[in-house]
mmCIF file of C-alpha atoms in Angstrom:
data_model
loop_
_atom_site.group_PDB
_atom_site.id
_atom_site.type_symbol
_atom_site.label_atom_id
_atom_site.label_comp_id
_atom_site.label_asym_id
_atom_site.label_seq_id
_atom_site.Cartn_x
_atom_site.Cartn_y
_atom_site.Cartn_z
ATOM 1 C CA MET A 13 66.225 96.679 -65.693
ATOM 2 C CA ALA A 14 65.954 93.705 -66.798
ATOM 3 C CA ASP A 15 63.864 94.424 -69.668
ATOM 4 C CA SER A 16 66.482 97.257 -70.328
ATOM 5 C CA ASN A 17 69.257 94.684 -70.602
ATOM 6 C CA LYS A 18 66.858 92.076 -72.463
ATOM 7 C CA GLN A 19 66.265 94.729 -75.309
ATOM 8 C CA HIS A 20 69.888 96.042 -75.678
ATOM 9 C CA LYS A 21 71.695 92.686 -77.132
ATOM 10 C CA TYR A 22 75.044 94.510 -78.706
ATOM 11 C CA ARG A 23 76.747 96.192 -75.786
ATOM 12 C CA GLN A 24 79.651 94.045 -76.065
ATOM 13 C CA GLU A 25 79.673 94.465 -79.969
ATOM 14 C CA ILE A 26 79.282 98.283 -79.478
ATOM 15 C CA GLN A 27 82.172 98.663 -77.160
ATOM 16 C CA GLN A 28 84.669 96.591 -79.209
ATOM 17 C CA MET A 29 83.541 98.917 -82.462
ATOM 18 C CA MET A 30 83.957 102.065 -80.450
ATOM 19 C CA TYR A 31 87.416 100.762 -79.219
ATOM 20 C CA VAL A 32 88.373 100.463 -82.758
ATOM 21 C CA SER A 33 87.014 103.767 -83.451
ATOM 22 C CA GLY A 34 89.151 105.295 -81.017
ATOM 23 C CA GLU A 35 87.381 105.301 -77.692
ATOM 24 C CA THR A 36 90.218 103.724 -75.556
ATOM 25 C CA GLY A 37 87.956 103.696 -72.047
ATOM 26 C CA GLU A 38 84.947 101.830 -71.092
ATOM 27 C CA PRO A 39 81.859 103.465 -72.061
ATOM 28 C CA SER A 40 78.777 103.298 -69.590
ATOM 29 C CA VAL A 41 75.647 101.180 -70.278
ATOM 30 C CA GLU A 42 73.908 104.139 -70.863
ATOM 31 C CA THR A 43 76.122 105.290 -73.775
ATOM 32 C CA THR A 44 76.112 101.751 -75.624
ATOM 33 C CA ALA A 45 72.237 101.535 -75.177
ATOM 34 C CA MET A 46 72.049 104.932 -76.795
ATOM 35 C CA ILE A 47 74.339 104.354 -79.670
ATOM 36 C CA GLU A 48 72.326 100.890 -79.783
ATOM 37 C CA GLU A 49 68.768 102.460 -80.198
ATOM 38 C CA ILE A 50 69.917 105.326 -82.337
ATOM 39 C CA VAL A 51 71.399 102.434 -85.004
ATOM 40 C CA ARG A 52 68.344 100.414 -84.621
ATOM 41 C CA GLN A 53 66.196 103.563 -85.649
ATOM 42 C CA GLN A 54 68.328 104.109 -88.632
ATOM 43 C CA VAL A 55 68.078 100.205 -89.302
ATOM 44 C CA ILE A 56 64.371 100.411 -89.190
ATOM 45 C CA GLU A 57 63.828 103.589 -91.320
ATOM 46 C CA MET A 58 66.227 101.944 -93.929
ATOM 47 C CA LEU A 59 64.063 98.836 -93.730
ATOM 48 C CA ARG A 60 60.963 101.015 -94.171
ATOM 49 C CA ASN A 61 61.946 102.891 -96.699
ATOM 50 C CA CYS A 62 62.864 99.644 -98.552
ATOM 51 C CA THR A 63 59.449 98.030 -98.078
ATOM 52 C CA GLU A 64 57.959 101.193 -99.932
ATOM 53 C CA LEU A 65 60.309 101.182 -102.691
ATOM 54 C CA ALA A 66 59.536 97.180 -103.205
ATOM 55 C CA ALA A 67 55.616 97.928 -103.203
ATOM 56 C CA ARG A 68 56.042 100.335 -105.686
ATOM 57 C CA ARG A 69 57.540 97.771 -107.839
ATOM 58 C CA GLY A 70 54.603 95.693 -107.069
ATOM 59 C CA SER A 71 56.982 93.448 -105.199
ATOM 60 C CA ARG A 72 57.024 92.103 -101.203
ATOM 61 C CA SER A 73 60.651 91.206 -101.319
ATOM 62 C CA ILE A 74 63.055 93.975 -100.678
ATOM 63 C CA THR A 75 66.682 93.727 -102.813
ATOM 64 C CA ILE A 76 70.292 94.905 -102.326
ATOM 65 C CA ASN A 77 69.642 97.705 -104.643
ATOM 66 C CA ASP A 78 66.979 98.812 -102.389
ATOM 67 C CA LEU A 79 69.086 99.330 -99.587
ATOM 68 C CA ILE A 80 72.032 100.863 -101.536
ATOM 69 C CA PHE A 81 69.515 103.653 -102.863
ATOM 70 C CA GLN A 82 69.404 104.599 -99.499
ATOM 71 C CA ILE A 83 72.621 106.226 -98.918
ATOM 72 C CA ARG A 84 73.199 106.832 -103.021
ATOM 73 C CA ASP A 85 73.916 110.305 -101.902
ATOM 74 C CA ASP A 86 77.148 109.307 -99.710
ATOM 75 C CA ALA A 87 79.139 108.501 -102.586
ATOM 76 C CA PRO A 88 82.569 107.450 -100.469
ATOM 77 C CA LYS A 89 80.092 104.960 -98.496
ATOM 78 C CA VAL A 90 78.439 103.330 -101.635
ATOM 79 C CA SER A 91 81.945 102.978 -103.150
ATOM 80 C CA ARG A 92 83.275 100.634 -99.769
ATOM 81 C CA LEU A 93 79.950 99.164 -99.892
ATOM 82 C CA ARG A 94 80.363 97.887 -103.686
ATOM 83 C CA THR A 95 84.128 96.888 -102.736
ATOM 84 C CA PHE A 96 82.710 94.903 -99.536
ATOM 85 C CA LEU A 97 80.291 92.938 -101.928
ATOM 86 C CA SER A 98 82.911 92.774 -104.819
ATOM 87 C CA TRP A 99 85.070 91.043 -102.646
ATOM 88 C CA LYS A 100 82.446 89.175 -100.867
ATOM 89 C CA ASP A 101 81.639 87.451 -104.352
ATOM 90 C CA VAL A 102 85.412 87.077 -104.744
ATOM 91 C CA ARG A 103 85.840 84.994 -101.607
ATOM 92 C CA LYS A 104 82.870 82.993 -102.691
ATOM 93 C CA SER A 105 84.388 81.919 -106.144
ATOM 94 C CA ALA A 106 87.562 81.046 -104.465
ATOM 95 C CA LYS A 107 85.662 78.795 -101.800
ATOM 96 C CA ASP A 108 83.550 77.197 -104.705
ATOM 97 C CA SER A 109 87.034 76.493 -106.491
ATOM 98 C CA ASP A 110 88.680 75.040 -103.345
ATOM 99 C CA ASP A 111 85.316 72.691 -102.894
ATOM 100 C CA LYS A 112 85.793 71.472 -106.347
ATOM 101 C CA GLY A 113 89.324 71.050 -105.682
ATOM 102 C CA GLY A 114 90.502 71.405 -109.552
ATOM 103 C CA ASP A 115 94.217 72.541 -110.503
ATOM 104 C CA ALA A 116 92.572 74.831 -112.981
ATOM 105 C CA ASP A 117 91.033 76.517 -110.435
ATOM 106 C CA LEU A 118 94.283 77.384 -108.818
ATOM 107 C CA GLY A 119 95.830 78.954 -112.063
ATOM 108 C CA VAL A 120 98.787 76.619 -112.339
ATOM 109 C CA ALA A 121 100.277 75.212 -115.524
ATOM 110 C CA ASP A 122 102.434 72.201 -116.010
ATOM 111 C CA ASP A 123 105.992 73.114 -117.102
ATOM 112 C CA PRO A 124 107.033 70.920 -119.891
ATOM 113 C CA ALA A 125 110.540 70.331 -117.914
ATOM 114 C CA GLY A 126 108.559 68.421 -115.383
ATOM 115 C CA GLY A 127 108.001 71.557 -112.861
ATOM 116 C CA VAL A 128 105.534 73.752 -112.410
ATOM 117 C CA MET A 129 105.152 77.376 -113.965
ATOM 118 C CA PRO A 130 102.556 80.045 -114.286
ATOM 119 C CA GLY A 131 100.875 80.926 -117.157
ATOM 120 C CA GLY A 132 98.668 79.428 -119.699
ATOM 121 C CA PRO A 133 95.138 78.912 -120.296
ATOM 122 C CA ALA A 134 94.499 77.798 -116.856
ATOM 123 C CA VAL A 135 95.460 81.219 -115.254
ATOM 124 C CA GLU A 136 93.449 83.253 -117.590
ATOM 125 C CA GLU A 137 90.395 81.135 -116.914
ATOM 126 C CA ALA A 138 90.996 81.368 -112.861
ATOM 127 C CA ALA A 139 91.956 85.270 -113.196
ATOM 128 C CA LYS A 140 88.471 85.713 -115.236
ATOM 129 C CA LYS A 141 86.474 83.550 -112.800
ATOM 130 C CA ASN A 142 88.188 85.356 -109.397
ATOM 131 C CA LYS A 143 88.219 88.929 -111.054
ATOM 132 C CA LYS A 144 86.821 91.492 -108.621
ATOM 133 C CA ALA A 145 83.433 92.273 -110.279
ATOM 134 C CA LYS A 146 81.909 95.659 -110.322
ATOM 135 C CA VAL A 147 78.452 95.837 -108.459
ATOM 136 C CA LYS A 148 76.429 97.747 -111.229
ATOM 137 C CA LEU A 149 73.511 99.804 -109.595
ATOM 138 C CA PRO A 150 70.175 100.422 -112.072
ATOM 139 C CA TRP A 151 70.031 104.218 -111.378
ATOM 140 C CA GLU A 152 73.680 105.135 -113.135
ATOM 141 C CA PRO A 153 73.731 106.278 -116.384
ATOM 142 C CA SER A 154 76.077 103.240 -117.336
ATOM 143 C CA SER A 155 72.822 101.171 -117.033
ATOM 144 C CA TYR A 156 70.439 102.963 -119.552
ATOM 145 C CA TYR A 157 72.390 101.662 -122.512
ATOM 146 C CA SER A 158 72.661 98.342 -123.714
ATOM 147 C CA GLN A 159 76.168 98.290 -124.558
ATOM 148 C CA GLU A 160 78.980 99.139 -122.088
ATOM 149 C CA VAL A 161 82.227 100.779 -122.430
ATOM 150 C CA PRO A 162 85.423 98.703 -121.882
ATOM 151 C CA GLU A 163 86.730 99.570 -118.207
ATOM 152 C CA ARG A 164 90.229 100.710 -118.250
ATOM 153 C CA ASP A 165 93.070 99.015 -115.843
ATOM 154 C CA ASP A 166 94.373 102.581 -115.002
ATOM 155 C CA GLU A 167 91.293 104.264 -115.051
ATOM 156 C CA GLU A 168 89.584 105.317 -111.386
ATOM 157 C CA ASP A 169 86.330 107.049 -111.285
ATOM 158 C CA GLU A 170 85.853 110.103 -108.543
ATOM 159 C CA GLU A 171 84.137 107.794 -106.376
ATOM 160 C CA GLU A 172 86.837 105.484 -105.546
ATOM 161 C CA GLU A 173 89.233 108.377 -105.846
ATOM 162 C CA GLU A 174 87.499 109.759 -103.101
ATOM 163 C CA MET A 175 86.942 106.351 -101.134
ATOM 164 C CA ASN A 176 90.311 105.992 -101.258
ATOM 165 C CA TYR A 177 90.994 108.852 -99.608
ATOM 166 C CA ILE A 178 88.986 108.468 -96.711
ATOM 167 C CA THR A 179 90.338 105.186 -96.328
ATOM 168 C CA LEU A 180 93.813 106.347 -96.019
ATOM 169 C CA GLN A 181 92.551 108.794 -93.154
ATOM 170 C CA ARG A 182 91.211 105.829 -91.335
ATOM 171 C CA LEU A 183 94.256 104.124 -92.158
ATOM 172 C CA ARG A 184 96.459 106.827 -90.880
ATOM 173 C CA LYS A 185 93.984 107.095 -87.684
ATOM 174 C CA ALA A 186 94.347 103.584 -87.209
ATOM 175 C CA ASP A 187 98.361 103.460 -87.581
ATOM 176 C CA GLU A 188 98.128 106.371 -84.701
ATOM 177 C CA ARG A 189 96.066 104.200 -82.222
ATOM 178 C CA THR A 190 98.207 101.423 -82.685
ATOM 179 C CA LYS A 191 101.596 102.677 -82.633
ATOM 180 C CA ALA A 192 102.033 102.711 -79.069
ATOM 181 C CA MET A 193 100.115 99.488 -78.425
ATOM 182 C CA THR A 194 101.859 96.403 -76.837
ATOM 183 C CA ARG A 195 101.782 93.191 -78.600
ATOM 184 C CA GLU A 196 98.606 92.083 -76.450
ATOM 185 C CA GLU A 197 96.744 95.091 -76.957
ATOM 186 C CA TYR A 198 97.130 94.868 -80.781
ATOM 187 C CA VAL A 199 95.979 91.361 -80.707
ATOM 188 C CA THR A 200 92.993 92.686 -78.622
ATOM 189 C CA TRP A 201 92.368 95.628 -81.258
ATOM 190 C CA SER A 202 92.716 93.241 -84.311
ATOM 191 C CA GLU A 203 90.112 90.652 -82.508
ATOM 192 C CA TYR A 204 87.669 93.842 -82.000
ATOM 193 C CA ARG A 205 87.863 94.769 -85.803
ATOM 194 C CA GLN A 206 85.884 91.674 -86.197
ATOM 195 C CA ALA A 207 83.215 92.769 -84.389
ATOM 196 C CA SER A 208 79.726 92.910 -86.136
ATOM 197 C CA PHE A 209 75.996 92.991 -85.641
ATOM 198 C CA THR A 210 75.264 90.157 -87.912
ATOM 199 C CA TYR A 211 78.259 87.791 -88.047
ATOM 200 C CA ARG A 212 77.130 84.411 -86.770
ATOM 201 C CA LYS A 213 74.242 86.447 -85.200
ATOM 202 C CA GLY A 214 71.641 86.037 -87.827
ATOM 203 C CA LYS A 215 68.590 85.206 -85.787
ATOM 204 C CA ARG A 216 69.253 87.552 -83.307
ATOM 205 C CA PHE A 217 69.638 90.742 -85.539
ATOM 206 C CA ARG A 218 66.246 89.777 -87.582
ATOM 207 C CA GLU A 219 64.555 90.132 -84.589
ATOM 208 C CA TRP A 220 66.234 92.722 -83.085
ATOM 209 C CA ALA A 221 65.856 94.742 -86.899
ATOM 210 C CA GLY A 222 62.275 94.309 -86.795
ATOM 211 C CA PHE A 223 62.081 91.535 -89.928
ATOM 212 C CA GLY A 224 58.561 90.217 -90.121
ATOM 213 C CA VAL A 225 57.477 93.705 -88.369
ATOM 214 C CA VAL A 226 58.565 96.434 -90.021
ATOM 215 C CA THR A 227 59.053 94.425 -93.361
ATOM 216 C CA ASP A 228 57.253 91.070 -94.319
ATOM 217 C CA SER A 229 60.209 90.030 -96.703
ATOM 218 C CA LYS A 230 62.497 87.082 -95.594
ATOM 219 C CA PRO A 231 66.213 88.855 -95.672
ATOM 220 C CA SER A 232 68.390 87.384 -97.878
ATOM 221 C CA ASP A 233 72.436 86.778 -96.725
ATOM 222 C CA ASP A 234 73.623 89.532 -99.056
ATOM 223 C CA ILE A 235 70.921 91.803 -97.171
ATOM 224 C CA VAL A 236 71.966 90.706 -93.567
ATOM 225 C CA ASP A 237 75.581 91.201 -94.766
ATOM 226 C CA ILE A 238 75.010 95.013 -95.855
ATOM 227 C CA LEU A 239 73.208 95.933 -93.074
ATOM 228 C CA GLY A 240 76.241 94.441 -91.003
ATOM 229 C CA PHE A 241 78.409 96.401 -93.125
ATOM 230 C CA LEU A 242 76.331 99.576 -92.068
ATOM 231 C CA THR A 243 75.570 99.369 -88.786
ATOM 232 C CA PHE A 244 79.457 99.019 -88.252
ATOM 233 C CA GLU A 245 79.827 102.228 -90.230
ATOM 234 C CA MET A 246 77.144 104.068 -88.163
ATOM 235 C CA VAL A 247 78.668 103.073 -84.837
ATOM 236 C CA GLN A 248 82.053 104.250 -86.052
ATOM 237 C CA THR A 249 80.721 107.547 -87.593
ATOM 238 C CA LEU A 250 78.896 108.081 -84.252
ATOM 239 C CA THR A 251 81.934 107.419 -82.138
ATOM 240 C CA GLU A 252 84.172 109.425 -84.160
ATOM 241 C CA GLU A 253 81.829 112.385 -83.994
ATOM 242 C CA ALA A 254 81.645 112.300 -80.018
ATOM 243 C CA LEU A 255 85.077 111.884 -79.737
ATOM 244 C CA LYS A 256 85.737 115.329 -81.611
ATOM 245 C CA ILE A 257 82.990 116.758 -79.414
ATOM 246 C CA LYS A 258 84.346 115.280 -76.083
ATOM 247 C CA GLU A 259 87.835 117.109 -77.245
ATOM 248 C CA GLN A 260 86.302 120.192 -78.023
ATOM 249 C CA GLU A 261 84.841 120.255 -74.757
ATOM 250 C CA ASP A 262 88.049 119.214 -72.787
ATOM 251 C CA LEU A 263 89.914 121.765 -74.605
ATOM 252 C CA TRP A 264 87.568 124.488 -73.438
ATOM 253 C CA LYS A 265 87.720 123.117 -70.017
ATOM 254 C CA GLU A 266 91.332 122.888 -70.050
ATOM 255 C CA ARG A 267 91.684 126.834 -71.030
ATOM 256 C CA SER A 268 88.766 128.273 -69.337
ATOM 257 C CA GLY A 269 88.775 125.964 -66.141
ATOM 258 C CA GLY A 270 85.437 124.295 -66.614
ATOM 259 C CA GLU A 271 83.578 124.099 -63.616
ATOM 260 C CA ASN A 272 86.480 126.118 -61.614
ATOM 261 C CA SER A 273 86.347 129.089 -63.848
ATOM 262 C CA GLY A 274 85.873 131.430 -60.829
ATOM 263 C CA ASN A 275 89.221 130.364 -59.363
ATOM 264 C CA LYS A 276 91.812 132.749 -60.637
ATOM 265 C CA LYS A 277 94.800 130.695 -59.471
ATOM 266 C CA ARG A 278 94.174 127.875 -62.047
ATOM 267 C CA LYS A 279 96.997 127.706 -64.083
ATOM 268 C CA LEU A 280 96.339 127.158 -67.727
ATOM 269 C CA ALA A 281 99.425 125.200 -68.386
ATOM 270 C CA GLN A 282 100.969 122.282 -66.584
ATOM 271 C CA GLY A 283 104.107 123.098 -64.357
ATOM 272 C CA LEU A 284 106.569 120.954 -63.086
ATOM 273 C CA PHE A 285 105.432 120.461 -59.539
ATOM 274 C CA ASP A 286 101.390 120.021 -60.518
ATOM 275 C CA PRO A 287 99.577 117.081 -59.649
ATOM 276 C CA PRO A 288 99.208 114.971 -62.653
ATOM 277 C CA ASN A 289 95.991 115.459 -64.596
ATOM 278 C CA GLU A 290 92.966 113.003 -64.234
ATOM 279 C CA GLY A 291 92.882 109.925 -66.137
ATOM 280 C CA LYS A 292 91.057 110.115 -69.482
ATOM 281 C CA THR A 293 87.068 109.842 -69.079
ATOM 282 C CA PRO A 294 85.252 108.127 -71.939
ATOM 283 C CA VAL A 295 82.630 109.118 -73.947
ATOM 284 C CA GLU A 296 79.389 110.037 -72.385
ATOM 285 C CA SER A 297 75.637 109.820 -73.530
ATOM 286 C CA ARG A 298 75.235 113.647 -73.850
ATOM 287 C CA HIS A 299 78.341 113.471 -76.306
ATOM 288 C CA ILE A 300 76.596 110.714 -78.350
ATOM 289 C CA GLN A 301 73.467 112.870 -78.136
ATOM 290 C CA GLU A 302 75.023 115.833 -79.494
ATOM 291 C CA ALA A 303 76.683 113.823 -82.306
ATOM 292 C CA PHE A 304 73.258 112.268 -83.535
ATOM 293 C CA ARG A 305 71.936 116.094 -83.508
ATOM 294 C CA ARG A 306 74.933 117.305 -85.660
ATOM 295 C CA LEU A 307 74.467 114.264 -88.012
ATOM 296 C CA GLN A 308 70.965 114.967 -88.463
ATOM 297 C CA ALA A 309 71.195 118.560 -89.322
ATOM 298 C CA ARG A 310 70.286 119.565 -92.732
ATOM 299 C CA PRO A 311 72.311 121.255 -95.128
ATOM 300 C CA LYS A 312 71.760 125.155 -95.401
ATOM 301 C CA LYS A 313 70.646 124.807 -99.096
ATOM 302 C CA SER A 314 67.893 122.642 -98.410
ATOM 303 C CA ARG A 315 66.763 125.108 -95.823
ATOM 304 C CA ALA A 316 67.119 128.293 -97.954
ATOM 305 C CA MET A 317 65.090 126.845 -100.597
ATOM 306 C CA LEU A 318 61.817 126.744 -97.946
ATOM 307 C CA ASN A 319 62.671 130.576 -96.962
ATOM 308 C CA GLY A 320 59.346 132.468 -97.869
ATOM 309 C CA THR A 321 57.154 129.576 -98.373
ATOM 310 C CA ASN A 322 54.556 127.878 -96.177
ATOM 311 C CA LEU A 323 55.760 124.426 -97.046
ATOM 312 C CA GLN A 324 56.929 122.659 -93.597
ATOM 313 C CA GLN A 325 60.769 121.426 -93.557
ATOM 314 C CA ARG A 326 60.954 117.510 -93.948
ATOM 315 C CA THR A 327 61.745 115.951 -90.595
ATOM 316 C CA ASN A 328 62.173 112.596 -91.399
ATOM 317 C CA LEU A 329 65.168 110.592 -90.116
ATOM 318 C CA LYS A 330 68.441 111.003 -91.841
ATOM 319 C CA LEU A 331 70.503 108.231 -92.655
ATOM 320 C CA PHE A 332 74.271 108.312 -92.144
#
């Protein structure tokens, strides 16, 4: 038991991430341990693939492009990750500006009347410096050409539109979860949103993820931050899928009587004098296992291509 607790290092963080994702109950140690092991397998698989890509380039160091390439087929996630990296650069630039302490970095110009007014060259310089830059990826068609097409402010690509739709869906779910919360509960929920596998846990994460074993490359801060972003998304995806499975299971039990299906006197609807229902139970490990199985399912199109052939289907771990 001691070895198991020593191996699983992120129970508290996973509980907090699950709470933010909609799991208001307290999951068991077995459930959080299973989620941690699944996420760890995903991270190790990503690092192994990145190491292979780096070796093809003749390099021993993995880059952020190697990581993003692993999730290139998930356009909304790539778009969210690019936004995350862009705002990270903005915060870094703003911090560097604050450290220098120059008035030009604040984007403020002197008013001839003795006051302060916005505008002027200082504002334009600061705006250019702190503008959210778009992260370029080498496998995109735009990178094949030496000249870039000027971007329009009123133009949004399909990835951003899909990302915005998914973001709005999550914000709507978060609004529903927090609508009936007390002030203390909302403060707790806000704190749990900051849960991370990597923030101020760099050494622990490197040991946990297998840096030095899976890959010889020393990870940069950007790589660790990207993995921190992706691990949160993994826990959130697993939890949301497990909650859907549990909701379907609870609905089936309510309609059929579940274990008491042989009792014909059981009522399907809650009567006025019926005893109250049992409290909501948390997601169990079997729900997480089923959620993982569904997330690993291959699309029918890829399976159909192998029909009538002697080729074996790929059974590599699918990243989500």
